[in-house]
Amino acid sequence: MISVYTLFIVSAVISILLYCAPKTAVKVGFGLGAISCFYAMCHFVANMGVSDSFVLGGTFLYAPKFALSPLGNFFSFVVVFIGFASSVYGMSYAEEYIGKANIGVFACLFNTFILSMLLVISADNVFCFAVLWELMTLISSFLIIVNDGKGTLKAVMVYLGIAQIGAFCITCGLLIIANYAGSFEFAKWGNVNMPMGASVAAFVLFLVGFGSKAG
């Protein structure tokens, strides 16, 4: 689990270091992304029935905790499977943007975006999930700008506005559940008892929040 995340971080760092070598950045940046995704696929398949977790040290509000259940391993596999196909395609697709965009930045954002999706899946408390959800949204907006140019800035601002409304709804829904569960950690929400009104409110908030992201 940690090895997978570390590999994507290394891939992103190497990609950004190649910002002055676009042709190399195409092959190395997206090539490392493909290797990272392939390794991650093998890891998640091998650990499909295993639960894993770790906590990052720190005292800033919360110590970020990450955990993967067998279901989390499955969804993580889906992410890296699609990421692998996208990485392979990106090695030829990104060549069209040489001279139009910084390929090193493009590859770095690509690898970081995959990492952010994996971290969202494994986030195990409300604060960690909310921060990573916002990070994933910001990275995706940067990818749109790099891919489509400055002409999309207005559309990106609209996207970010809708995303903020969605994030607010999701966070409110999570806080409602956390209030009745007595904990901000998702692992302790298994037997939470909520009144009908709170359940409906959380459902509507999640419907709007996640629905806005899907749209």
XYZ file of C-alpha atoms in Angstrom:
215
model
C 0.000 0.000 0.000
C 2.663 2.507 1.018
C 4.947 1.251 -1.749
C 2.260 1.971 -4.352
C 1.738 5.540 -3.167
C 5.481 6.141 -2.912
C 5.990 4.950 -6.481
C 3.469 7.474 -7.801
C 5.118 10.259 -5.778
C 8.515 9.356 -7.247
C 7.006 9.261 -10.756
C 5.488 12.718 -10.274
C 8.737 14.202 -8.940
C 10.815 12.770 -11.790
C 8.250 14.066 -14.301
C 8.388 17.634 -13.012
C 12.197 17.546 -13.040
C 11.962 16.961 -16.804
C 10.016 20.170 -17.443
C 12.802 21.417 -19.733
C 12.995 18.157 -21.718
C 9.533 17.640 -23.252
C 10.374 14.662 -25.465
C 11.988 12.835 -22.566
C 9.136 13.826 -20.256
C 6.621 12.175 -22.581
C 8.301 8.789 -22.474
C 9.644 8.892 -18.924
C 6.711 10.652 -17.227
C 3.955 8.554 -18.734
C 6.180 5.478 -18.869
C 6.727 5.686 -15.122
C 2.997 6.182 -14.735
C 2.372 2.956 -16.654
C 4.948 1.080 -14.564
C 3.460 2.455 -11.342
C -0.048 1.454 -12.399
C 1.077 -2.028 -13.438
C 2.841 -2.550 -10.112
C -0.237 -1.235 -8.298
C -2.498 -3.624 -10.227
C -0.355 -6.569 -9.159
C -0.309 -5.306 -5.572
C -4.071 -4.828 -5.289
C -4.843 -8.180 -6.930
C -2.389 -9.967 -4.619
C -3.946 -8.257 -1.585
C -7.575 -8.286 -2.743
C -8.760 -10.139 0.347
C -6.491 -8.324 2.798
C -7.092 -5.212 4.893
C -4.228 -2.772 5.381
C -3.757 0.609 7.040
C -1.175 3.149 8.120
C -1.078 6.501 9.898
C 1.084 9.462 8.955
C 2.747 11.137 11.893
C 1.856 14.696 12.728
C -0.234 16.877 15.028
C -1.945 19.154 12.490
C -5.628 18.778 13.493
C -5.585 15.073 12.618
C -2.944 12.454 11.979
C -3.925 11.364 8.445
C -5.026 7.737 8.528
C -5.360 5.540 5.463
C -6.984 2.114 5.317
C -7.969 -0.320 2.585
C -10.514 -3.094 2.990
C -10.968 -5.811 0.344
C -13.576 -3.544 -1.298
C -11.116 -0.645 -1.219
C -8.510 -2.840 -2.892
C -11.007 -3.610 -5.655
C -11.815 0.049 -6.340
C -8.115 0.919 -6.204
C -7.486 -1.797 -8.783
C -10.121 -0.269 -11.063
C -8.423 3.140 -10.778
C -4.939 1.867 -11.631
C -6.265 -0.408 -14.384
C -7.757 2.606 -16.154
C -4.639 4.592 -15.225
C -2.417 1.990 -16.888
C -4.372 2.189 -20.140
C -4.330 5.994 -19.974
C -0.571 6.035 -19.328
C 0.159 3.845 -22.337
C -2.096 5.989 -24.527
C -0.599 9.163 -23.032
C 2.885 8.309 -24.311
C 1.676 8.983 -27.858
C -1.130 11.438 -27.077
C 1.103 13.864 -25.142
C 3.508 14.200 -28.089
C 0.920 16.409 -29.782
C 1.329 18.942 -26.966
C 5.073 19.396 -27.295
C 5.525 23.130 -27.803
C 1.939 23.840 -26.707
C 2.155 22.844 -23.045
C 4.808 21.825 -20.550
C 4.880 18.043 -20.826
C 6.807 17.621 -17.584
C 4.047 19.420 -15.695
C 1.417 17.473 -17.648
C 2.964 14.113 -16.699
C 3.442 15.220 -13.092
C -0.210 16.228 -12.799
C -1.277 12.966 -14.430
C 0.632 10.827 -11.921
C -0.476 13.003 -9.019
C -4.106 12.748 -10.131
C -3.981 8.946 -10.040
C -2.349 9.131 -6.612
C -5.028 11.514 -5.332
C -7.805 9.143 -6.432
C -6.109 6.254 -4.644
C -5.704 8.331 -1.489
C -9.368 9.374 -1.556
C -10.348 5.697 -1.617
C -8.099 4.868 1.334
C -8.780 7.997 3.428
C -10.139 6.798 6.779
C -11.412 9.945 8.459
C -13.552 12.924 7.525
C -10.796 15.546 7.587
C -8.401 13.469 5.489
C -11.138 12.636 2.964
C -12.229 16.273 2.616
C -8.677 17.535 2.040
C -7.867 14.829 -0.506
C -11.201 15.314 -2.285
C -10.363 18.995 -2.738
C -6.831 18.126 -3.862
C -8.191 15.712 -6.455
C -10.548 18.409 -7.748
C -7.765 21.000 -8.045
C -5.431 18.608 -9.863
C -8.157 17.644 -12.327
C -8.817 21.335 -13.055
C -5.103 21.928 -13.691
C -5.089 18.965 -16.074
C -7.976 20.503 -18.010
C -6.106 23.808 -18.331
C -2.882 22.105 -19.459
C -4.775 19.902 -21.902
C -7.150 22.462 -23.408
C -5.312 25.752 -22.877
C -6.214 29.069 -21.289
C -9.422 29.261 -23.328
C -11.002 26.874 -20.854
C -10.396 29.067 -17.785
C -14.029 30.188 -17.618
C -15.272 26.612 -17.874
C -12.757 25.526 -15.228
C -13.957 28.256 -12.854
C -17.544 27.060 -13.309
C -16.360 23.492 -12.696
C -14.555 24.537 -9.516
C -17.604 26.456 -8.302
C -19.856 23.429 -8.751
C -17.183 21.222 -7.191
C -17.061 23.447 -4.092
C -20.813 23.189 -3.652
C -20.520 19.423 -4.014
C -17.637 19.234 -1.540
C -19.612 21.305 0.969
C -22.595 18.957 0.695
C -20.408 15.857 1.048
C -18.627 17.278 4.098
C -21.923 18.206 5.748
C -23.250 14.699 5.115
C -20.129 13.146 6.618
C -20.322 15.427 9.665
C -23.938 14.404 10.273
C -22.933 10.738 10.336
C -19.853 11.491 12.451
C -22.048 13.262 14.988
C -24.203 10.170 15.531
C -21.273 7.757 15.301
C -19.274 9.717 17.864
C -16.151 9.487 15.721
C -14.651 11.049 12.620
C -13.056 7.739 11.592
C -14.939 5.784 8.921
C -13.875 2.456 10.436
C -16.070 3.178 13.481
C -19.223 3.904 11.514
C -20.265 0.274 11.045
C -23.023 0.205 13.690
C -24.120 3.824 13.719
C -27.812 4.407 14.504
C -29.366 7.501 12.969
C -32.930 8.849 13.070
C -34.849 8.913 9.805
C -34.534 12.679 9.396
C -30.748 12.634 9.728
C -30.474 9.652 7.380
C -32.552 11.388 4.705
C -30.584 14.622 5.112
C -27.256 12.790 4.748
C -28.561 10.887 1.721
C -29.724 14.068 -0.038
C -26.432 15.814 0.712
C -24.442 12.877 -0.677
C -26.716 12.699 -3.718
C -26.096 16.367 -4.513
C -22.403 16.250 -3.606
C -21.346 13.114 -5.428
C -23.856 13.772 -8.203
C -22.290 17.158 -8.950
C -18.896 15.456 -9.233
C -20.247 12.812 -11.581
C -21.893 15.472 -13.718
